PDB file of C-alpha atoms in Angstrom:
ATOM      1  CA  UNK L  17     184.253 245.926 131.933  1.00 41.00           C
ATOM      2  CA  UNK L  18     184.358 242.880 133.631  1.00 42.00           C
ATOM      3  CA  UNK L  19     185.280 239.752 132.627  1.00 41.00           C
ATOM      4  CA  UNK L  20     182.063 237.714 132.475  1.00 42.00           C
ATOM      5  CA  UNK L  21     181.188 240.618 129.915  1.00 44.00           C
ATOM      6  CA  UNK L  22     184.477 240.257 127.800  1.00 41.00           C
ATOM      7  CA  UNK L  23     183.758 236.288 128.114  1.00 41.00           C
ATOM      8  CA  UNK L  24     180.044 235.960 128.732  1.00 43.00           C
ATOM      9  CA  UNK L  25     179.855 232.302 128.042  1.00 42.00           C
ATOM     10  CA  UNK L  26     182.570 231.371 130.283  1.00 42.00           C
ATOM     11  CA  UNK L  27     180.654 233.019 133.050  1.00 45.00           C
ATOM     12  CA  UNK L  28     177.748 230.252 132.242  1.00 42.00           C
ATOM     13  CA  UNK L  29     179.906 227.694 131.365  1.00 56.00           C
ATOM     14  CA  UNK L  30     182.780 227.255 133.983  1.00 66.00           C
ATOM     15  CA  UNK L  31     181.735 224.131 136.223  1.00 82.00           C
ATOM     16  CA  UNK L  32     185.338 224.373 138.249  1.00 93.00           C
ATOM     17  CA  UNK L  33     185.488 226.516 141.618  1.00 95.00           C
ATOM     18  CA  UNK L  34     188.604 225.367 142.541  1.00 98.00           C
ATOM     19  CA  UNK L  35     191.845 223.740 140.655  1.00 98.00           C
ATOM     20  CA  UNK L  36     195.043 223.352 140.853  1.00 98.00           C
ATOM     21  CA  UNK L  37     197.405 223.716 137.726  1.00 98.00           C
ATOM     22  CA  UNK L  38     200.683 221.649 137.410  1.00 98.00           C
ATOM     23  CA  UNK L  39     203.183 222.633 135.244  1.00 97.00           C
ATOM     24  CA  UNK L  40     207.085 221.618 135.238  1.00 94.00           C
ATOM     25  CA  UNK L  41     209.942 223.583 135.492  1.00 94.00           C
ATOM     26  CA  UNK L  42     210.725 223.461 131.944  1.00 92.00           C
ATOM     27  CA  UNK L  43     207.441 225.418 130.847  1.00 93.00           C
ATOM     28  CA  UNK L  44     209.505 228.420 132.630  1.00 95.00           C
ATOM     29  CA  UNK L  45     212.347 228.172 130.344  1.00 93.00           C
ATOM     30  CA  UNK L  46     210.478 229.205 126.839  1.00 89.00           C
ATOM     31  CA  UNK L  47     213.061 228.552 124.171  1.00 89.00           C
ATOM     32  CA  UNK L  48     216.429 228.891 126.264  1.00 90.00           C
ATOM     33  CA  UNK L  49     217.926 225.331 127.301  1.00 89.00           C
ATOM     34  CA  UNK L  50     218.372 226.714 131.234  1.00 91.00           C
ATOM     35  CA  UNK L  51     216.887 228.883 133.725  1.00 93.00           C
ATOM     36  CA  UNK L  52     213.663 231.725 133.095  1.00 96.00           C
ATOM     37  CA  UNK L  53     212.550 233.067 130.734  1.00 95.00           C
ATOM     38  CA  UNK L  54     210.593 236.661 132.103  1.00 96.00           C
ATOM     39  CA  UNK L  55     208.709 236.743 129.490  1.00 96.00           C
ATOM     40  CA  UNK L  56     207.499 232.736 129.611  1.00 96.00           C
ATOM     41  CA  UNK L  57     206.239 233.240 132.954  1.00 97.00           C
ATOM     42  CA  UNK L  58     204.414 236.707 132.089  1.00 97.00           C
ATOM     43  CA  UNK L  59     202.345 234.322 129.736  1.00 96.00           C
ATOM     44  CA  UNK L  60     201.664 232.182 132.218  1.00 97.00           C
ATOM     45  CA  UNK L  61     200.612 234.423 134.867  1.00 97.00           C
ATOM     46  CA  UNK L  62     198.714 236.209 132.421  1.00 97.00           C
ATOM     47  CA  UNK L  63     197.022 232.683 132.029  1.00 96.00           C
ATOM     48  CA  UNK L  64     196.206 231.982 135.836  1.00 97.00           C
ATOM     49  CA  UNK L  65     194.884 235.923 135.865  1.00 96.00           C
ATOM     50  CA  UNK L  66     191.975 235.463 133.159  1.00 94.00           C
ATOM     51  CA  UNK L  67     190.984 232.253 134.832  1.00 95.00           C
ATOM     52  CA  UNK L  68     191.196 233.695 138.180  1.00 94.00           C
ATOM     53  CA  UNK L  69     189.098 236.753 137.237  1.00 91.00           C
ATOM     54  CA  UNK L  70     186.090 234.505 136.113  1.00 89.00           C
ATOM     55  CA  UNK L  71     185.835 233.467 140.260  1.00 92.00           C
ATOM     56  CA  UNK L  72     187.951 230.006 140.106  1.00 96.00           C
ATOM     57  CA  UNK L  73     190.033 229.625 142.728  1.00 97.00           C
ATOM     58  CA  UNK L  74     193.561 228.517 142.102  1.00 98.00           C
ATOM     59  CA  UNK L  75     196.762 226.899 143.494  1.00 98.00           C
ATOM     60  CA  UNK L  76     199.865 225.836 141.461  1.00 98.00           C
ATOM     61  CA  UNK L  77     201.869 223.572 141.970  1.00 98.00           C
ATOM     62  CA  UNK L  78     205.858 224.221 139.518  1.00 98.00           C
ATOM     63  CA  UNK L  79     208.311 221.662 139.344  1.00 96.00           C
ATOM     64  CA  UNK L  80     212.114 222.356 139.382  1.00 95.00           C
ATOM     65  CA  UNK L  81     213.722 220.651 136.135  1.00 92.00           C
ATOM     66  CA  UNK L  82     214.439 224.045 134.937  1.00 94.00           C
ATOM     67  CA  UNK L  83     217.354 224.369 137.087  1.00 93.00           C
ATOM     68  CA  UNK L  84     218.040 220.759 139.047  1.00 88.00           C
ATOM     69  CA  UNK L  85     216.164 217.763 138.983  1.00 76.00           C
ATOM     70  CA  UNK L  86     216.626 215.848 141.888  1.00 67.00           C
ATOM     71  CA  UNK L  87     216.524 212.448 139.985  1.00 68.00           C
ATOM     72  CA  UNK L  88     219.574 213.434 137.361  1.00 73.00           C
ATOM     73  CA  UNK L  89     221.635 214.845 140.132  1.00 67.00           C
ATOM     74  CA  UNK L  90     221.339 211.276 141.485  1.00 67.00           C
ATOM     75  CA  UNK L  91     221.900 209.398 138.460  1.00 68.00           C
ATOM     76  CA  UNK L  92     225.140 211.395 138.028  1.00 79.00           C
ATOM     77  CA  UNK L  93     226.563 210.474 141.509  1.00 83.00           C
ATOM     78  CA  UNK L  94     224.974 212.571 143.995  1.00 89.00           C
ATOM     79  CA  UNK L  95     223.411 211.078 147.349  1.00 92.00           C
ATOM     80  CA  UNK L  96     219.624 210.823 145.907  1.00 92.00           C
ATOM     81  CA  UNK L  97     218.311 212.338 149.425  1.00 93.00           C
ATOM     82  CA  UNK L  98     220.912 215.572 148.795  1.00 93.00           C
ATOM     83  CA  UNK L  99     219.850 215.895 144.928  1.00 92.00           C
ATOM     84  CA  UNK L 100     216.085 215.930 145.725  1.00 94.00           C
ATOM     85  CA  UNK L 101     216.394 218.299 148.576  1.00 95.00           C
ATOM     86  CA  UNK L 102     218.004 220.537 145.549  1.00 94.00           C
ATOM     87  CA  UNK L 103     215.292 219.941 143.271  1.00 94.00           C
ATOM     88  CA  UNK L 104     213.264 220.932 146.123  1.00 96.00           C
ATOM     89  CA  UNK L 105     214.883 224.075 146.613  1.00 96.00           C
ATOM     90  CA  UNK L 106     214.884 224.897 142.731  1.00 96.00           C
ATOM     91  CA  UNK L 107     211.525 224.643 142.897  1.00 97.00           C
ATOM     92  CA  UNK L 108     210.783 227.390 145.503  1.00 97.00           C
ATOM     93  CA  UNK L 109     213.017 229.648 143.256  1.00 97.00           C
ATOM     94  CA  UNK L 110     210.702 229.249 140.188  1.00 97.00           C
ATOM     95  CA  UNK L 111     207.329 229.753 142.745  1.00 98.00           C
ATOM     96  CA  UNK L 112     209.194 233.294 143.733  1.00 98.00           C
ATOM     97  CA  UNK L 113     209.338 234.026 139.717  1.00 97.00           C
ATOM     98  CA  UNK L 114     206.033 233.193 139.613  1.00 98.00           C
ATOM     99  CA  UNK L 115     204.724 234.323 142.691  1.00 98.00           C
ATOM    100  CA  UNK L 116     206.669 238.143 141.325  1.00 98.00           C
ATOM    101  CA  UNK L 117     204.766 237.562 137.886  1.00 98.00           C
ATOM    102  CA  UNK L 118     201.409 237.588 139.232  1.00 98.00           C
ATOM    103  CA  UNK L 119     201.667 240.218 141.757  1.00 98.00           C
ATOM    104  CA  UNK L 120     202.799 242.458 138.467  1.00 98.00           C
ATOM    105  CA  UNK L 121     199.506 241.858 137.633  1.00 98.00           C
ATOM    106  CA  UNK L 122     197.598 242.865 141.132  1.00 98.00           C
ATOM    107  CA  UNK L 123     197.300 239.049 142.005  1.00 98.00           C
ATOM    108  CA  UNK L 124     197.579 238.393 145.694  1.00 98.00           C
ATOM    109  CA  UNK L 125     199.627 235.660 145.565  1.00 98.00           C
ATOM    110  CA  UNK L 126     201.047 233.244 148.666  1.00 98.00           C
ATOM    111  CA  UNK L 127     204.206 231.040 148.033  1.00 98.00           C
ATOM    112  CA  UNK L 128     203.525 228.268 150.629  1.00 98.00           C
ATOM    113  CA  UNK L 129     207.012 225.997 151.259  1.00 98.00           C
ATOM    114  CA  UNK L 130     206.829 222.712 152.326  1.00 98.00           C
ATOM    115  CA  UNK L 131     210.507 223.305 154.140  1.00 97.00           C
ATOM    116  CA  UNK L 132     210.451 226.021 156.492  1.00 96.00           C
ATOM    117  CA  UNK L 133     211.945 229.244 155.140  1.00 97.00           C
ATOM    118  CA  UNK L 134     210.586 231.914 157.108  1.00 96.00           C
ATOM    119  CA  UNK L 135     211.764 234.803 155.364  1.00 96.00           C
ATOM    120  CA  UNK L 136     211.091 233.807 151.518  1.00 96.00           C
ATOM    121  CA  UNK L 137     207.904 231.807 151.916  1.00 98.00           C
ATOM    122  CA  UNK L 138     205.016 230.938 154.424  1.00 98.00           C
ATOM    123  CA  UNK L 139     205.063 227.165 156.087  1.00 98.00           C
ATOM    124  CA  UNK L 140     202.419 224.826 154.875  1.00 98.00           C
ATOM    125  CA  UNK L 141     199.601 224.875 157.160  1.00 98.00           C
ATOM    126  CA  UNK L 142     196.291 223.438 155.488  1.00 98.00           C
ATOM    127  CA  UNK L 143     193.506 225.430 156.786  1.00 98.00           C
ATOM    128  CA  UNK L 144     195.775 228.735 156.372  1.00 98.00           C
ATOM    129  CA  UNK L 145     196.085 227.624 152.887  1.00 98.00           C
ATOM    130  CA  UNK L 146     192.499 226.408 152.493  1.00 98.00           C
ATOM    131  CA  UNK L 147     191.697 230.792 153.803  1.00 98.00           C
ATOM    132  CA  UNK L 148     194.115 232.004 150.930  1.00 98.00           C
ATOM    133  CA  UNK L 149     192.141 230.651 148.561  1.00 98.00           C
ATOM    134  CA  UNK L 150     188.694 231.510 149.900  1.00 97.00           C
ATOM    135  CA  UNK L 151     189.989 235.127 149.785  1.00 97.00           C
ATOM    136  CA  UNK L 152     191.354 234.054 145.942  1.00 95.00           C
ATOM    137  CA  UNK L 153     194.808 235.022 146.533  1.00 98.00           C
ATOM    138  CA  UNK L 154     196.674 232.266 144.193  1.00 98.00           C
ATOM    139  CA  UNK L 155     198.936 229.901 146.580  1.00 98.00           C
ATOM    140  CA  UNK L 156     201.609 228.574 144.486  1.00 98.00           C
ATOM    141  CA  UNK L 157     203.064 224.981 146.530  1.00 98.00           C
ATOM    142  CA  UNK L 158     206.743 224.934 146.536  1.00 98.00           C
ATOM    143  CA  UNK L 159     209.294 222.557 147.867  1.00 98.00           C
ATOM    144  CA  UNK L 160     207.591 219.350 146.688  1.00 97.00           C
ATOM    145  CA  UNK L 161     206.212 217.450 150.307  1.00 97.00           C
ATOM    146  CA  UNK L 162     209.178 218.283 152.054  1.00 97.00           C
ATOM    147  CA  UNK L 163     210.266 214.679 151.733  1.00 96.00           C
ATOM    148  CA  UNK L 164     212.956 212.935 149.297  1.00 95.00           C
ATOM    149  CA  UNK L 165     212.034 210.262 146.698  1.00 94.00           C
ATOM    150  CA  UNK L 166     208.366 212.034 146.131  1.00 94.00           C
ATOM    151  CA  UNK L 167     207.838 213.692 142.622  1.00 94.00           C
ATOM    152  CA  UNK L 168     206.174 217.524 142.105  1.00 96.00           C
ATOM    153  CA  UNK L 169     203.918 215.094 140.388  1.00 96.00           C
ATOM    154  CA  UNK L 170     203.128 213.303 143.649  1.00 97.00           C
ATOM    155  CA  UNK L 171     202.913 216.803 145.375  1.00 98.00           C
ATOM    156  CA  UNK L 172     200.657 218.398 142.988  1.00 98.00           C
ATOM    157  CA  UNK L 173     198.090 215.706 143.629  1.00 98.00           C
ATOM    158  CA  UNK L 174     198.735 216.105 147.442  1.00 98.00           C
ATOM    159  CA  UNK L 175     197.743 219.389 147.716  1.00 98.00           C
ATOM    160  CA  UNK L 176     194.947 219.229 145.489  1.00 98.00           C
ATOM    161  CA  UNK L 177     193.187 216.641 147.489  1.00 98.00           C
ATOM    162  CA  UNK L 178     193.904 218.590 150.748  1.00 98.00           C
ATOM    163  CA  UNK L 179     192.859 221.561 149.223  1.00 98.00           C
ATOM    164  CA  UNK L 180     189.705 220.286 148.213  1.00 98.00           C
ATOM    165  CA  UNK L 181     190.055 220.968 144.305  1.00 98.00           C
ATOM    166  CA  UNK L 182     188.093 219.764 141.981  1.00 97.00           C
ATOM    167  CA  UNK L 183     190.736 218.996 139.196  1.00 97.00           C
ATOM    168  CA  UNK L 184     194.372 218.879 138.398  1.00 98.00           C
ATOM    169  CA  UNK L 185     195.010 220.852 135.439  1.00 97.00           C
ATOM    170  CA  UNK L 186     198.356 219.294 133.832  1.00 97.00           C
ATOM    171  CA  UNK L 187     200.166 221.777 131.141  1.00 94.00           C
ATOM    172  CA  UNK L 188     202.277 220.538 128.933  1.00 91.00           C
ATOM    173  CA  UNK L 189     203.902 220.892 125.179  1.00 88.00           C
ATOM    174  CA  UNK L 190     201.112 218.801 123.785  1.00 91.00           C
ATOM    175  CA  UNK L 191     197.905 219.032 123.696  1.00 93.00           C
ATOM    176  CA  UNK L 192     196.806 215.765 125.826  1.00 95.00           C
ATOM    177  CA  UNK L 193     197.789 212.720 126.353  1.00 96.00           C
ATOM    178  CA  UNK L 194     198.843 209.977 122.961  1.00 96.00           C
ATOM    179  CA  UNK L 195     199.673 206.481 122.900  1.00 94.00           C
ATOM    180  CA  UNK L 196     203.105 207.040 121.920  1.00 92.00           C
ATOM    181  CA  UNK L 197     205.227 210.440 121.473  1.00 91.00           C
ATOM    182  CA  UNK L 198     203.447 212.773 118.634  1.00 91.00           C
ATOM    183  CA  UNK L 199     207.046 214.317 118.332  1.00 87.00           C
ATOM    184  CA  UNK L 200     207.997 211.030 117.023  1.00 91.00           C
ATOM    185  CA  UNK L 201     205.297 209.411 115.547  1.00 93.00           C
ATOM    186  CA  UNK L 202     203.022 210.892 113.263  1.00 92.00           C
ATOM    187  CA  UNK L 203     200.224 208.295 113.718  1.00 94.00           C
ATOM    188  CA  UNK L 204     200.162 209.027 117.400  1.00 94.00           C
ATOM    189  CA  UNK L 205     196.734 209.247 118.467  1.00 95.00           C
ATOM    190  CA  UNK L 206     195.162 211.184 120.847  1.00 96.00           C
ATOM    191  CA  UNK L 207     192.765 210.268 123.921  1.00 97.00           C
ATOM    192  CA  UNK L 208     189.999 212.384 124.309  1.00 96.00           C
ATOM    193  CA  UNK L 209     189.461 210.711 127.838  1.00 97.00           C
ATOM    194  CA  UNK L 210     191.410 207.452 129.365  1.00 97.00           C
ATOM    195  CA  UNK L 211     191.028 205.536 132.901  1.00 97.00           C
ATOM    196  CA  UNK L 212     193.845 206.282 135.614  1.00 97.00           C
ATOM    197  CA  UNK L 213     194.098 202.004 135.313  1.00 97.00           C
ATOM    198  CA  UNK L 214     194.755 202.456 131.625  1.00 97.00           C
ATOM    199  CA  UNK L 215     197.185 205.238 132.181  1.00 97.00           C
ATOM    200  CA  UNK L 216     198.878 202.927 134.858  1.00 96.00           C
ATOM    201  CA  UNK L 217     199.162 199.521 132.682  1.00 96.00           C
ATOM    202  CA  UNK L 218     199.734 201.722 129.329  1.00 95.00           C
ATOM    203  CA  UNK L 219     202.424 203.575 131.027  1.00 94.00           C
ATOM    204  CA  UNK L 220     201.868 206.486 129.315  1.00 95.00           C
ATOM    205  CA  UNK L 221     203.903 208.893 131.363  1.00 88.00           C
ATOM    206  CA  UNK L 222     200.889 211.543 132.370  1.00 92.00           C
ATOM    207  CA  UNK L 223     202.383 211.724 135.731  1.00 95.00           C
ATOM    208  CA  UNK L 224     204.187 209.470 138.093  1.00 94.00           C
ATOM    209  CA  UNK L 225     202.427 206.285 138.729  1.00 96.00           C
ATOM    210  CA  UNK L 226     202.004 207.640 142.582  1.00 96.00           C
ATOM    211  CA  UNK L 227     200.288 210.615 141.975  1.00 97.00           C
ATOM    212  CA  UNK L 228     198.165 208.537 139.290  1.00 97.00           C
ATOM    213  CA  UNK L 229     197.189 206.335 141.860  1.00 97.00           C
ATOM    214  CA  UNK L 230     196.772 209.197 144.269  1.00 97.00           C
ATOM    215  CA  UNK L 231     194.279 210.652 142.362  1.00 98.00           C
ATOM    216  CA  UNK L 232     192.571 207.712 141.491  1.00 98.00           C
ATOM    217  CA  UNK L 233     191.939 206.706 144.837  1.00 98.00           C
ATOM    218  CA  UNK L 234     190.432 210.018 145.472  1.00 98.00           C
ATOM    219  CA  UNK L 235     188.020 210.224 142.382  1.00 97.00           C
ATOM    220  CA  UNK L 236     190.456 213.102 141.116  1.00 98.00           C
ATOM    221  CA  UNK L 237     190.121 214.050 138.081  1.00 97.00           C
ATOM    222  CA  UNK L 238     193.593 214.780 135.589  1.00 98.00           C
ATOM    223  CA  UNK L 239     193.319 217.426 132.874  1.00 97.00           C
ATOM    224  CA  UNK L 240     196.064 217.297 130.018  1.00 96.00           C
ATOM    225  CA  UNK L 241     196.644 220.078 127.831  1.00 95.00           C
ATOM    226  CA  UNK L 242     199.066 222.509 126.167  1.00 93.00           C
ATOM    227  CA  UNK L 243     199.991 225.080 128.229  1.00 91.00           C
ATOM    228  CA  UNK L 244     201.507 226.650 124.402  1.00 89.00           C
ATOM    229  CA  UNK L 245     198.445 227.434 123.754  1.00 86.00           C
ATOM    230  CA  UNK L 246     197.377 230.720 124.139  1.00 87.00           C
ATOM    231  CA  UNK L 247     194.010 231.097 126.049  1.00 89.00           C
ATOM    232  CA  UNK L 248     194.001 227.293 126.209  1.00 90.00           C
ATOM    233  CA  UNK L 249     194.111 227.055 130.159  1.00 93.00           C
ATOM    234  CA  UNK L 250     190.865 229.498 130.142  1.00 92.00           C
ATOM    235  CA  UNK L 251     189.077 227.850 127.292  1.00 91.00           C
ATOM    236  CA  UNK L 252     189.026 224.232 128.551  1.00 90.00           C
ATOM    237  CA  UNK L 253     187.693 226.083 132.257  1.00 88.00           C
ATOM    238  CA  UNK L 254     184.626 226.078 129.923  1.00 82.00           C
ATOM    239  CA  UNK L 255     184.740 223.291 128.126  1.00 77.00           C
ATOM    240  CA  UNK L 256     186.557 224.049 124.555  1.00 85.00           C
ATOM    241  CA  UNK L 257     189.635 223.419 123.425  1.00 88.00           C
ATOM    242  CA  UNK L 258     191.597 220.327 122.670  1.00 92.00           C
ATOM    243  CA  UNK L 259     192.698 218.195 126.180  1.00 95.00           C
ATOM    244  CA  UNK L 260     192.357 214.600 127.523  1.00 96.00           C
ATOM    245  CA  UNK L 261     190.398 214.356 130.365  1.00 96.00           C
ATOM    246  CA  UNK L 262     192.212 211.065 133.560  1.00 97.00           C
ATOM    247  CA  UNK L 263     189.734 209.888 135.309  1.00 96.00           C
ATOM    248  CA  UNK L 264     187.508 206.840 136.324  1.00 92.00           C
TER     249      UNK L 264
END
């Protein structure tokens, strides 16, 4: 059976060839306070497999937080340029959990380091990239853009636009974006769609005001939605579910 017949409307439905999916570090984690949880990522590359096996192309980009962010390192004393090159490094460790995840699953998969490291992960080269996913292997983006003082944020809407995708697809713990926290505030109200400007003045938090600018100068759209959610990354692909759509 294939999956167009187990999901026949997705197979009419799905308007996105190619998208990259953002998630942080701490989505890794499940309920522990530290580190991986196996099982966490199993969901998750179980996830990136059903939309993967309706033809979208896909590239991931995984923040670090789950073991060191950069940006608390420095706030605690360390030299800022040291702490993000350790965030940067904590990332690749979580795109080797994934990258091991999917490839349980019969996913060709390509870890792709912005900091050379020959032996653990291929060097980012765009049009090598660009042939990985043509041939849908997944390419997961680790090691932020090489360069201090830039956010996964920032380097999830990097790659995207080199990559040619067609949307950033943001998962998070709620299920788009609110004016205020909804694990606060129980009138917190939820934007079915918002401008990146609006995001910007409203600072709202969606992502770093670089990558929203980023993406707004590049007519990129943002998806928001809960990556808790099971089926949720392969239902909005087609158009259901509960997200807010960045753009304009």
């Amino acid at each position: 059976m294939t999956p167009s017949d187990t999901f026949p409307e997705l197979q009419s439905e799905t308007t996105y060839k190619r998208v990259l999916l953002k998630i942080s570090g701490e989505a890794l984690m499940g309920d522990q306070a530290y580190g991986l949880h196996p099982p966490t990522v199993a969901r998750i590359a179980q996830e990136v497999q059903s939309v993967r096996d309706l033809g979208v192309e896909i590239c991931m980009v995984i923040g670090g937080g789950n073991i060191f962010r950069g940006l608390q390192g420095s706030a605690q004393g360390m030299e800022r340029t040291t702490a993000d090159y350790m965030g940067m490094l904590a990332t690749v460790m979580n795109a080797l959990a994934m990258q091991s995840a999917l490839e349980a699953l019969s996913i060709h998969t390509r870890v792709i380091s912005a900091i050379r490291m020959d032996e653990v992960a291929e060097p980012y080269i765009r049009r090598r990239a660009v042939r990985h996913l043509e041939k849908k292997r997944v390419c997961i983006f680790a090691a932020g853009t090489g360069n201090p003082y830039f956010t996964t944020d920032t380097a999830a809407t990097l790659r995207a636009n080199e990559m040619a995708c067609e949307a950033i697809f943001k998962g998070t713990k709620v299920d788009g974006v609110y004016d205020k926290d909804p694990a606060k505030f129980d009138d917190a109200e939820r934007y079915d769609t918002i401008s990146y400007d609006d995001v910007l003045t409203k600072r709202l938090g969606v992502m770093d005001a670089s990558a929203i600018a980023l993406a707004r100068d590049n007519n990129l759209p943002i998806i928001v939605f809960s990556l808790d959610e099971p089926g949720g990354f392969r239902g909005i692909l087609a158009g259901r579910g509960t997200y807010t759509k960045v753009y304009g």
